[in-house]
mmCIF file of N, CA and C in Angstrom:
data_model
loop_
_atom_site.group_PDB
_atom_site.id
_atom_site.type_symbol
_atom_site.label_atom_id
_atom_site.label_comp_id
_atom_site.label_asym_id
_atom_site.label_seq_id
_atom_site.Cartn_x
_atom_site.Cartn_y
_atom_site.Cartn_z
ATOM 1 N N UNK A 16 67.443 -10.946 -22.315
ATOM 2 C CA UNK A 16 67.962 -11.577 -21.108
ATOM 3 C C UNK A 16 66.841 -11.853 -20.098
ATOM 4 N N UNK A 17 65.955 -10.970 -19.478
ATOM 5 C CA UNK A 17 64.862 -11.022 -18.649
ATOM 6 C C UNK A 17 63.802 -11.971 -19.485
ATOM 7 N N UNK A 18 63.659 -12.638 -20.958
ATOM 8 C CA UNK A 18 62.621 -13.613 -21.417
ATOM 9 C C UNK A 18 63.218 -14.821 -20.528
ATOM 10 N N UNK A 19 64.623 -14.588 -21.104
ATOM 11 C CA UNK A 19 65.606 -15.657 -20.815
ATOM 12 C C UNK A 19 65.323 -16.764 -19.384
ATOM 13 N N UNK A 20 65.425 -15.463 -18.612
ATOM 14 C CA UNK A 20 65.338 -15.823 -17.050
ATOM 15 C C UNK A 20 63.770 -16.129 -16.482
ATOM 16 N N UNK A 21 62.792 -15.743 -17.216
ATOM 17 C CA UNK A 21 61.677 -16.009 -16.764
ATOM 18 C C UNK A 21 61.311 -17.434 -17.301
ATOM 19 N N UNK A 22 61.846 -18.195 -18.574
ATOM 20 C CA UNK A 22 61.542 -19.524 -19.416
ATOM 21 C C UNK A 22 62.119 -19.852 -18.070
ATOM 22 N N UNK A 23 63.840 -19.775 -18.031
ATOM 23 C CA UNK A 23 63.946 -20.504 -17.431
ATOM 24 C C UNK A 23 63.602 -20.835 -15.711
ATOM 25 N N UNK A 24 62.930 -19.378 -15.131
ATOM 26 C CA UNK A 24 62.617 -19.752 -14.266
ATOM 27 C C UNK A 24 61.258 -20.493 -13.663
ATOM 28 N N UNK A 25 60.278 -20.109 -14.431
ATOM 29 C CA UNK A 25 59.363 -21.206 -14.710
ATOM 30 C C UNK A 25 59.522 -22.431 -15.010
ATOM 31 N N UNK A 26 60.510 -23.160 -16.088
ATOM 32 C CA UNK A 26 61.061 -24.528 -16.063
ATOM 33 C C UNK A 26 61.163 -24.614 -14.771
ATOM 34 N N UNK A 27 62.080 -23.880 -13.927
ATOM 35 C CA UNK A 27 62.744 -24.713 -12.866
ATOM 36 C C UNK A 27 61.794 -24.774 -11.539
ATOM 37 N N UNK A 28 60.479 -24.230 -11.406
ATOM 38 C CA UNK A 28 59.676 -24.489 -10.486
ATOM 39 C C UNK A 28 58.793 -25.742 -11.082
ATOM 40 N N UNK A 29 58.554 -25.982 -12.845
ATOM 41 C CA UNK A 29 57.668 -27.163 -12.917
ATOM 42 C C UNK A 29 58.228 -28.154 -12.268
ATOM 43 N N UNK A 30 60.034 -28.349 -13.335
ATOM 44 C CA UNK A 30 60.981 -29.411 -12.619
ATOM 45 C C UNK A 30 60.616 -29.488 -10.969
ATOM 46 N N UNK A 31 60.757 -28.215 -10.087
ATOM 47 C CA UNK A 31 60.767 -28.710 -8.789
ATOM 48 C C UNK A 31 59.432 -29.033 -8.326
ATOM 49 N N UNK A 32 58.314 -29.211 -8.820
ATOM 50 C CA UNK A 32 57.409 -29.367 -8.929
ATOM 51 C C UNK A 32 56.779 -30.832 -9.296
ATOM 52 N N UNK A 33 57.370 -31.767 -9.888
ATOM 53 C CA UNK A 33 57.638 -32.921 -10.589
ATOM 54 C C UNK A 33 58.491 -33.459 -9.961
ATOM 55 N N UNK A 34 59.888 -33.068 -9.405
ATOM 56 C CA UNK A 34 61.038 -33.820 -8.460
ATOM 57 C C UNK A 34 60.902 -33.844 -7.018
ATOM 58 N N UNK A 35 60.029 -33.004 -6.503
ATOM 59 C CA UNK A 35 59.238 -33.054 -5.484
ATOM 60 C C UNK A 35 57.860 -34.418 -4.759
ATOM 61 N N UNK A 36 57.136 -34.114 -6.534
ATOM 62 C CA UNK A 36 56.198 -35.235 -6.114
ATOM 63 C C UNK A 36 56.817 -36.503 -5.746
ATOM 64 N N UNK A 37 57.882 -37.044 -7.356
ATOM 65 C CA UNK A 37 58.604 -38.047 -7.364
ATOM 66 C C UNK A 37 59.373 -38.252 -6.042
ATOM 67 N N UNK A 38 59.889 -37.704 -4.686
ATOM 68 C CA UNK A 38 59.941 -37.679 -3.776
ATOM 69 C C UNK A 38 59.159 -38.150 -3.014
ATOM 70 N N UNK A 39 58.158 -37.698 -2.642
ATOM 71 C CA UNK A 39 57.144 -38.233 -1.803
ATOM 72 C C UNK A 39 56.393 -38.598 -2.726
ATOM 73 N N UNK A 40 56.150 -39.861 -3.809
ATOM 74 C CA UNK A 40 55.215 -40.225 -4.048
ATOM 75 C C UNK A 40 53.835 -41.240 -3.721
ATOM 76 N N UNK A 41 54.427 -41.664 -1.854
ATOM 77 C CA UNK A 41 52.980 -41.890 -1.031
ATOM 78 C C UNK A 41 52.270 -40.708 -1.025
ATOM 79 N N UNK A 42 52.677 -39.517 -0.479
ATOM 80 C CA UNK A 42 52.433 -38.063 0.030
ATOM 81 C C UNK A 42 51.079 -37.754 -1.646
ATOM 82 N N UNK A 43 52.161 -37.545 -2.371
ATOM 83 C CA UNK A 43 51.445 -36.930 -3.779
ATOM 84 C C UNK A 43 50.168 -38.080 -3.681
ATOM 85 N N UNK A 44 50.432 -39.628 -3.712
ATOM 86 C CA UNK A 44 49.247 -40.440 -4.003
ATOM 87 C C UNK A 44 47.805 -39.880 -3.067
ATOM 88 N N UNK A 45 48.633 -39.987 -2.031
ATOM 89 C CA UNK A 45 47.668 -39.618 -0.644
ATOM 90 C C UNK A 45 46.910 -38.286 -1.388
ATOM 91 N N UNK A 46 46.847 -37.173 -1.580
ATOM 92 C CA UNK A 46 47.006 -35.672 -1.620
ATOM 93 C C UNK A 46 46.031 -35.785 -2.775
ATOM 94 N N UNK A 47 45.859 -37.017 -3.652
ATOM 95 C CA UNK A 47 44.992 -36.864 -4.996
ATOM 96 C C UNK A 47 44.051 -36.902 -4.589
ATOM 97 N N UNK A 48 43.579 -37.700 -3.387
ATOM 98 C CA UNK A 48 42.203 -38.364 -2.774
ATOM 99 C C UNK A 48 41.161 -36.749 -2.852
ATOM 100 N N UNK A 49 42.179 -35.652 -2.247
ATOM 101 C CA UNK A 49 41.087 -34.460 -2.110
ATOM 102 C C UNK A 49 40.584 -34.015 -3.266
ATOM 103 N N UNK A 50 41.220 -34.300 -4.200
ATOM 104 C CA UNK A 50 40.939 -34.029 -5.848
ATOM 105 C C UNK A 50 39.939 -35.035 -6.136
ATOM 106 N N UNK A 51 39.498 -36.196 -5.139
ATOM 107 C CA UNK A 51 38.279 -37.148 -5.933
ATOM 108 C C UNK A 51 38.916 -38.184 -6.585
ATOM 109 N N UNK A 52 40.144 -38.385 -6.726
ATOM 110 C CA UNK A 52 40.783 -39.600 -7.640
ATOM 111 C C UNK A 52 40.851 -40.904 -6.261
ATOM 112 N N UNK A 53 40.192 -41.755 -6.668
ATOM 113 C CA UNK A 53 40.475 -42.662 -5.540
ATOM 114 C C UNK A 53 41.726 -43.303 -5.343
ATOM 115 N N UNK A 54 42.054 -44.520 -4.415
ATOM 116 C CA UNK A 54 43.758 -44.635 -3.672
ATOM 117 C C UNK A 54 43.849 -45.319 -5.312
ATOM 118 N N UNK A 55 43.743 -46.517 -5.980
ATOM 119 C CA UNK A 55 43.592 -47.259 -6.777
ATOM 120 C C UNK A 55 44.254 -46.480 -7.818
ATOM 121 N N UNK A 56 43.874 -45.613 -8.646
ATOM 122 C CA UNK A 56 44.305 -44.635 -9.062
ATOM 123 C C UNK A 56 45.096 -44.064 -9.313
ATOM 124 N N UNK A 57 45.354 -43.510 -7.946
ATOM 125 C CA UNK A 57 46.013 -42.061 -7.540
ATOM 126 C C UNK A 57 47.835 -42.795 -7.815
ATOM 127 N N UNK A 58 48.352 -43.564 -7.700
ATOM 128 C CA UNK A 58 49.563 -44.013 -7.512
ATOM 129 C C UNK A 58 49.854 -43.339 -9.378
ATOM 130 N N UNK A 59 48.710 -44.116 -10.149
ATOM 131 C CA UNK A 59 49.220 -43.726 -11.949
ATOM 132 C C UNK A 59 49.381 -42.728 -11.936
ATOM 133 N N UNK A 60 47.808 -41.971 -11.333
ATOM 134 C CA UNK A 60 47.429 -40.302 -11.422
ATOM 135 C C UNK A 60 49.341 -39.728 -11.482
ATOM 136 N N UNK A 61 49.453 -39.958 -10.100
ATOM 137 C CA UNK A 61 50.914 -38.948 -9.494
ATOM 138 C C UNK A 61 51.670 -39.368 -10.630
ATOM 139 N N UNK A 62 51.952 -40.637 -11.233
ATOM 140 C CA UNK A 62 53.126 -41.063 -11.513
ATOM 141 C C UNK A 62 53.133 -40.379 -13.318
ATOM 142 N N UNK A 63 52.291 -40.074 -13.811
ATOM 143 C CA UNK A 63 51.548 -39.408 -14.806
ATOM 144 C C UNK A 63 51.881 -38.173 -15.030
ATOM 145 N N UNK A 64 51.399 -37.761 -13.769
ATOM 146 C CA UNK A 64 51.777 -35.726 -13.558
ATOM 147 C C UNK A 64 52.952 -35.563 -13.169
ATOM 148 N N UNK A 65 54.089 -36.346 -12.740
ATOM 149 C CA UNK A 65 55.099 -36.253 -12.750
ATOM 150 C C UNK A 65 56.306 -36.359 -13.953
ATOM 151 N N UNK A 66 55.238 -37.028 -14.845
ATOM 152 C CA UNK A 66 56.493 -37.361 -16.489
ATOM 153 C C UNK A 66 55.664 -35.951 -17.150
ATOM 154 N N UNK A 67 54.015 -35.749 -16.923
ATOM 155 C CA UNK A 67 53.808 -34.833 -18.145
ATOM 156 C C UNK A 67 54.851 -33.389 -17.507
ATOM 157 N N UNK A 68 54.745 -32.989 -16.343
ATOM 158 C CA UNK A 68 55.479 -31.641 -15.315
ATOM 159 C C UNK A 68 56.644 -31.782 -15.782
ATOM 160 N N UNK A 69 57.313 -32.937 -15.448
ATOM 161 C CA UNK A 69 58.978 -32.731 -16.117
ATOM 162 C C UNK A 69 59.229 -32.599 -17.510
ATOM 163 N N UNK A 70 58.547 -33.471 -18.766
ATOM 164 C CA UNK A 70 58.387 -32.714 -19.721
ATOM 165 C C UNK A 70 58.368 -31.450 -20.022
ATOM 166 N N UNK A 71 57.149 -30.756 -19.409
ATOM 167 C CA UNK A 71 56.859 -29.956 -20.143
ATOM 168 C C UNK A 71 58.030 -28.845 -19.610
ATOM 169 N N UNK A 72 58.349 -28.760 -18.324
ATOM 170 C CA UNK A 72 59.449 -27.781 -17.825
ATOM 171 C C UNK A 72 60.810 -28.038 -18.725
ATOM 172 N N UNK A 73 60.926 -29.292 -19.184
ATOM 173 C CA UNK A 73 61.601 -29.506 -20.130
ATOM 174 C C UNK A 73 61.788 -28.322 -21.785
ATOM 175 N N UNK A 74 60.509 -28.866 -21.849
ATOM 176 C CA UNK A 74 60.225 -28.018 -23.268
ATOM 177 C C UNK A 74 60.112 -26.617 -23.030
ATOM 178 N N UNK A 75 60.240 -26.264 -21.792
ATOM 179 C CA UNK A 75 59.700 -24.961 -21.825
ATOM 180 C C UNK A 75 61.309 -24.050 -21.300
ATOM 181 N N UNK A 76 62.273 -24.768 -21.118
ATOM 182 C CA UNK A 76 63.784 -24.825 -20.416
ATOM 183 C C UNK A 76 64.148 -24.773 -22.114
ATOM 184 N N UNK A 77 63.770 -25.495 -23.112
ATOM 185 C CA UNK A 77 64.161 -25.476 -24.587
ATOM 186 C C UNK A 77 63.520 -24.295 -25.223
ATOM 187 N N UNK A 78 63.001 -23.553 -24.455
ATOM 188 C CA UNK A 78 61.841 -22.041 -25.055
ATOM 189 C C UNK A 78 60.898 -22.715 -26.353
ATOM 190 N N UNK A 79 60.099 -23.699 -25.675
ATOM 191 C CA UNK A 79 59.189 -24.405 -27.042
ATOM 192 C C UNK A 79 57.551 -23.874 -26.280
ATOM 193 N N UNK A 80 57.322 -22.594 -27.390
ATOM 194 C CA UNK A 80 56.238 -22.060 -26.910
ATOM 195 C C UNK A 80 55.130 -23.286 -27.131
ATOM 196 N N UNK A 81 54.812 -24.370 -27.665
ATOM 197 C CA UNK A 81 53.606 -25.113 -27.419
ATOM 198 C C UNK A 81 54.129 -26.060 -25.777
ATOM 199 N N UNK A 82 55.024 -26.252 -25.541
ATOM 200 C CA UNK A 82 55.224 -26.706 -24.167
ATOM 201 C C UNK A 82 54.695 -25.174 -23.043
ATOM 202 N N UNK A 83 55.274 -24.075 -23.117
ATOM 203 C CA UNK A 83 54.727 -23.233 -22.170
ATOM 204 C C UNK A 83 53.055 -22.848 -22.403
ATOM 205 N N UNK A 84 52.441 -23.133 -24.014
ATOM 206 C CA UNK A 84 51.096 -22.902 -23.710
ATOM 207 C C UNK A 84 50.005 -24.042 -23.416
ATOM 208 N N UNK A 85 50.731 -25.373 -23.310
ATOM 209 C CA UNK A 85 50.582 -26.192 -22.576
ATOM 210 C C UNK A 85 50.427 -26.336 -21.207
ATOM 211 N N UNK A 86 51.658 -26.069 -20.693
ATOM 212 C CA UNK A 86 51.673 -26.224 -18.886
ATOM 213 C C UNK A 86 51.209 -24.950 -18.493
ATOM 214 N N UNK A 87 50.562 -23.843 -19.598
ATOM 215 C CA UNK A 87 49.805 -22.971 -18.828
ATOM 216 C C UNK A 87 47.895 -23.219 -18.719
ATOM 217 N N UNK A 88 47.695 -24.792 -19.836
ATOM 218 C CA UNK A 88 46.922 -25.049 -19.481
ATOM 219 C C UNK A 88 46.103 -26.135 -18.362
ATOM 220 N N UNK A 89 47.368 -26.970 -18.672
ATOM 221 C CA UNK A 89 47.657 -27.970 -17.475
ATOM 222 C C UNK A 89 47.035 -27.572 -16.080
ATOM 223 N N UNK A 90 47.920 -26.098 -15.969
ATOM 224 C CA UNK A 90 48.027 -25.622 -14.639
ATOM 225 C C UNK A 90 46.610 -24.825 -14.266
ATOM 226 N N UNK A 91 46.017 -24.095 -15.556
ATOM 227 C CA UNK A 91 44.691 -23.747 -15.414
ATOM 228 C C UNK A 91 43.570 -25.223 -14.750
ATOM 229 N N UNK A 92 43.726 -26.162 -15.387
ATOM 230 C CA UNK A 92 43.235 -27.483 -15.192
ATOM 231 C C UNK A 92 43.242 -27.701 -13.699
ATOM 232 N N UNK A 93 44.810 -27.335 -13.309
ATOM 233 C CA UNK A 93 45.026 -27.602 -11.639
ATOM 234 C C UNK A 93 44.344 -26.861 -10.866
ATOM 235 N N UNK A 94 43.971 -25.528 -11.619
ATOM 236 C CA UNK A 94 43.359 -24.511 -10.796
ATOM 237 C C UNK A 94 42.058 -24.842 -10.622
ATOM 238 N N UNK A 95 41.295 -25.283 -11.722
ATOM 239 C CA UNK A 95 40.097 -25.945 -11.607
ATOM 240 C C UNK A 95 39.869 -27.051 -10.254
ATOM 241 N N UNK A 96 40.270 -27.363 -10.789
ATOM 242 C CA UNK A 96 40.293 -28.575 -9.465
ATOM 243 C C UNK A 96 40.331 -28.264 -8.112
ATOM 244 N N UNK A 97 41.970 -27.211 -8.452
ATOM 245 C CA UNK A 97 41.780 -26.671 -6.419
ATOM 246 C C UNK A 97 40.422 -26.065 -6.111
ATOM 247 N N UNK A 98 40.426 -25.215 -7.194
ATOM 248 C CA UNK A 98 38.861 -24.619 -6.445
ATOM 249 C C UNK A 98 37.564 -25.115 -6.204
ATOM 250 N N UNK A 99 37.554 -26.459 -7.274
ATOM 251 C CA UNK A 99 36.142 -26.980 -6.858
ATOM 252 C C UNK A 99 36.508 -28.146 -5.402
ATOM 253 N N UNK A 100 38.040 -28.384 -5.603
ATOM 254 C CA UNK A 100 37.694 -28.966 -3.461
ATOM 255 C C UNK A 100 38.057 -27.795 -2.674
ATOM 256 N N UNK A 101 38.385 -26.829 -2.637
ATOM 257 C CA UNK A 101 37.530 -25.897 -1.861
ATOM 258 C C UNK A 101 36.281 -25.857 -1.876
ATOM 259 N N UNK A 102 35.469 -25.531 -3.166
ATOM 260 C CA UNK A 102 34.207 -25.160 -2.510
ATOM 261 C C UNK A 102 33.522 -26.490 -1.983
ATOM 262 N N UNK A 103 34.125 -27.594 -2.108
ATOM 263 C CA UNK A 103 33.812 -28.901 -1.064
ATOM 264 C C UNK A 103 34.078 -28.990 0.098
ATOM 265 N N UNK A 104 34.773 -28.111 0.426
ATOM 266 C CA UNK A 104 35.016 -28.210 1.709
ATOM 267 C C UNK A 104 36.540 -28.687 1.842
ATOM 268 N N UNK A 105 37.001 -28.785 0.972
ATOM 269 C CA UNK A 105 38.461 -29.724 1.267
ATOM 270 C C UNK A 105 39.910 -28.698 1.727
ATOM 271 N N UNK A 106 39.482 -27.351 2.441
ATOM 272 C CA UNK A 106 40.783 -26.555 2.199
ATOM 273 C C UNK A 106 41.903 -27.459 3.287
ATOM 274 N N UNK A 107 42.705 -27.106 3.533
ATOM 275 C CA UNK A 107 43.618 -27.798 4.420
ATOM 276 C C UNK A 107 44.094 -28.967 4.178
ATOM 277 N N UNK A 108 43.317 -29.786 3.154
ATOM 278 C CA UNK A 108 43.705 -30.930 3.348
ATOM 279 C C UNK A 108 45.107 -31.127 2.060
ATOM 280 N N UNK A 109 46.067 -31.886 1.993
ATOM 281 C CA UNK A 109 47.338 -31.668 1.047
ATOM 282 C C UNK A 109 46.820 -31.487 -0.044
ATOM 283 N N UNK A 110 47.480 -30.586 -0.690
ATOM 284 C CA UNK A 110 47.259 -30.402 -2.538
ATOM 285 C C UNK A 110 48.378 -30.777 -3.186
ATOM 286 N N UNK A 111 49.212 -31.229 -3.070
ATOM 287 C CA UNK A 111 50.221 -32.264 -4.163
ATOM 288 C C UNK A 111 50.666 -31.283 -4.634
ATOM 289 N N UNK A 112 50.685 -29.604 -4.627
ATOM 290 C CA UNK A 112 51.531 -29.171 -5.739
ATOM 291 C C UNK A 112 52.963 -29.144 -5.746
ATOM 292 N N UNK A 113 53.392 -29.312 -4.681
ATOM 293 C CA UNK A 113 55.090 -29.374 -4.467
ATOM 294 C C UNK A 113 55.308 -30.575 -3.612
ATOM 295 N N UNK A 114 54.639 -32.377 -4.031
ATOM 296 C CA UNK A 114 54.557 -33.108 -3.030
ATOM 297 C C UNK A 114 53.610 -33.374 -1.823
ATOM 298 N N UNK A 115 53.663 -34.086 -1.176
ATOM 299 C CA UNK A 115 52.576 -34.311 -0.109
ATOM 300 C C UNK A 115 52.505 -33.526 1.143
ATOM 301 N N UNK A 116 53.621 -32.419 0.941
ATOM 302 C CA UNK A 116 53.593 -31.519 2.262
ATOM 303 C C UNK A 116 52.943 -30.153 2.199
ATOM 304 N N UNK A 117 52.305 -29.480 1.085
ATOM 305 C CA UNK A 117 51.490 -28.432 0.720
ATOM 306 C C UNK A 117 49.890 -28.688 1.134
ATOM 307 N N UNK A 118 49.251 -27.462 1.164
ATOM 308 C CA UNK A 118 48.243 -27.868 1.934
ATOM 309 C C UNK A 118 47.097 -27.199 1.031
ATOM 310 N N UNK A 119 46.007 -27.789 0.397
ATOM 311 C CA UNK A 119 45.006 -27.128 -0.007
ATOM 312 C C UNK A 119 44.580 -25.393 0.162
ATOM 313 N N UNK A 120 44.517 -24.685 -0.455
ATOM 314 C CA UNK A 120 44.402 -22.844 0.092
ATOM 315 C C UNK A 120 43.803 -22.146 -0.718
ATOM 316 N N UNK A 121 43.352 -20.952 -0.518
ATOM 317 C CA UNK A 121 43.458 -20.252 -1.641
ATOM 318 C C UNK A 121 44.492 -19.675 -1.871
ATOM 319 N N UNK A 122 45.942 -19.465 -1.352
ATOM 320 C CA UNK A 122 46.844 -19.262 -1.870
ATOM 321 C C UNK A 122 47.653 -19.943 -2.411
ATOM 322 N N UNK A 123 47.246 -21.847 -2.299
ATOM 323 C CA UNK A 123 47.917 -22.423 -3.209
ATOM 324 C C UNK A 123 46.868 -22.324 -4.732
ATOM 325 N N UNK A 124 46.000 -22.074 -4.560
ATOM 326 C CA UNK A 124 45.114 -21.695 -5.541
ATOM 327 C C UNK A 124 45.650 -19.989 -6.749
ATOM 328 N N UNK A 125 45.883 -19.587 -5.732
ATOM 329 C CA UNK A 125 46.546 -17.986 -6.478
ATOM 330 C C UNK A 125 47.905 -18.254 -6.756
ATOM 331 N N UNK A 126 48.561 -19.317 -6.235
ATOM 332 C CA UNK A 126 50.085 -19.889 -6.980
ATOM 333 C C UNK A 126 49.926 -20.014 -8.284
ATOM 334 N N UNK A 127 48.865 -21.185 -8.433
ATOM 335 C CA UNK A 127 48.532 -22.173 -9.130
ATOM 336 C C UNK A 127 48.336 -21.166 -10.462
ATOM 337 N N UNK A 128 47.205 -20.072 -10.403
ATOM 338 C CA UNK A 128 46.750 -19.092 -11.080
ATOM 339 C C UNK A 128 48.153 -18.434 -11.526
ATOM 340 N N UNK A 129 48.836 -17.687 -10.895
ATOM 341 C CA UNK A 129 50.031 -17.018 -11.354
ATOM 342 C C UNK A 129 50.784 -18.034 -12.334
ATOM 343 N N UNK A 130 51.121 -18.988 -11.593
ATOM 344 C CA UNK A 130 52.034 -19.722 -12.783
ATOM 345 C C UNK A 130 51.639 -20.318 -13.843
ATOM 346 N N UNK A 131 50.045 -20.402 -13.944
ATOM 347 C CA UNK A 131 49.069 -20.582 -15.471
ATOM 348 C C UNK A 131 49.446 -19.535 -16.429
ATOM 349 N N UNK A 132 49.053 -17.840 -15.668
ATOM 350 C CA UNK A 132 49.919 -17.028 -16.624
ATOM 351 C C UNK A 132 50.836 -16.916 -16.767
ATOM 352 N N UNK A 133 52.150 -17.517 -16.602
ATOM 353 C CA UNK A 133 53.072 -17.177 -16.792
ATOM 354 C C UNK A 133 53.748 -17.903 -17.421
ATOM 355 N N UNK A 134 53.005 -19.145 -17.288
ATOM 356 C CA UNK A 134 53.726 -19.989 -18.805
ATOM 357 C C UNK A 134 52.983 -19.864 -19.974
ATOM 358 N N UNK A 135 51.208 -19.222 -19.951
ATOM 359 C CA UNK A 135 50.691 -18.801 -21.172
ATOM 360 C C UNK A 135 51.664 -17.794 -21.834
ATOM 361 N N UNK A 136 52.381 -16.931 -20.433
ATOM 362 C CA UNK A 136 52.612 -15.501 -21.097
ATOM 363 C C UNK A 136 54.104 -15.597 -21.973
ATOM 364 N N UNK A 137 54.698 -16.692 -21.228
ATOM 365 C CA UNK A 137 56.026 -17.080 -21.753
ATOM 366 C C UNK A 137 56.157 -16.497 -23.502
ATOM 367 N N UNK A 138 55.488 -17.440 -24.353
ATOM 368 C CA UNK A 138 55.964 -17.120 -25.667
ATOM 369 C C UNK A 138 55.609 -15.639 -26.353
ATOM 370 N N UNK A 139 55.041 -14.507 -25.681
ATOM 371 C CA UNK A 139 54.600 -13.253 -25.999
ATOM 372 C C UNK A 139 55.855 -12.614 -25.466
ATOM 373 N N UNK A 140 57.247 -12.894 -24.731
ATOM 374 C CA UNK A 140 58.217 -12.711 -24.356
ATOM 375 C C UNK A 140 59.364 -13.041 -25.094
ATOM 376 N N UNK A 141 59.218 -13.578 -26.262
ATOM 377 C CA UNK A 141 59.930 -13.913 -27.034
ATOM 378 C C UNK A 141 60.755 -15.045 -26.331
#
């Protein structure tokens, strides 16, 4: 029961995570710029990370361990990124992870980190 609830509660933060961007997707476009993706771009970028996020919360809502060791690498990927615009200097400025209203951090950075393990850790949960 507790694997149960953790698949699915991880699905349901990628989903809100993905239905969020798709919401504000000026916000998300805007929010890539600190990541280095220019405006030109950034509209596919968002529109991209929004089908692979709902997917994969998808597959991972179906308990398909290559979808959770997927979006736990995805999300490692995201982590990469936050941290190298931090050490640019970019904290504060939006980080797209829940839409255009989140703000660059190191605690959106230690989000980011937690929920890498936790969709790696997913399929060791049966």
């Amino acid at each position: 029961m507790g694997a149960m609830v953790a698949w699915l509660g991880l699905a349901t933060v990628l989903l809100a995570a993905a239905g969020l961007k798709a919401a504000d997707r000026t916000g998300t476009s805007v929010s890539l710029a600190a990541y280095g993706i220019p405006g030109r771009l950034a509209a596919r970028a968002s529109a991209a990370l929004i089908a692979v996020e709902a997917a994969l919360a998808a597959g991972i809502a179906a308990g398909v361990a290559s979808a959770a060791y997927a979006a736990g690498l995805l999300l490692a990927g995201f982590l990469l990124v936050q941290v190298l615009a931090l050490a640019r200097g970019n904290a504060g400025a939006p980080c797209g992870c829940f839409g255009g209203g989140g703000r660059l951090s190191r605690a959106s950075a230690g989000r980011t980190a937690l929920l890498a393990v936790g969709c790696a850790a997913l399929p060791a949960l049966g």
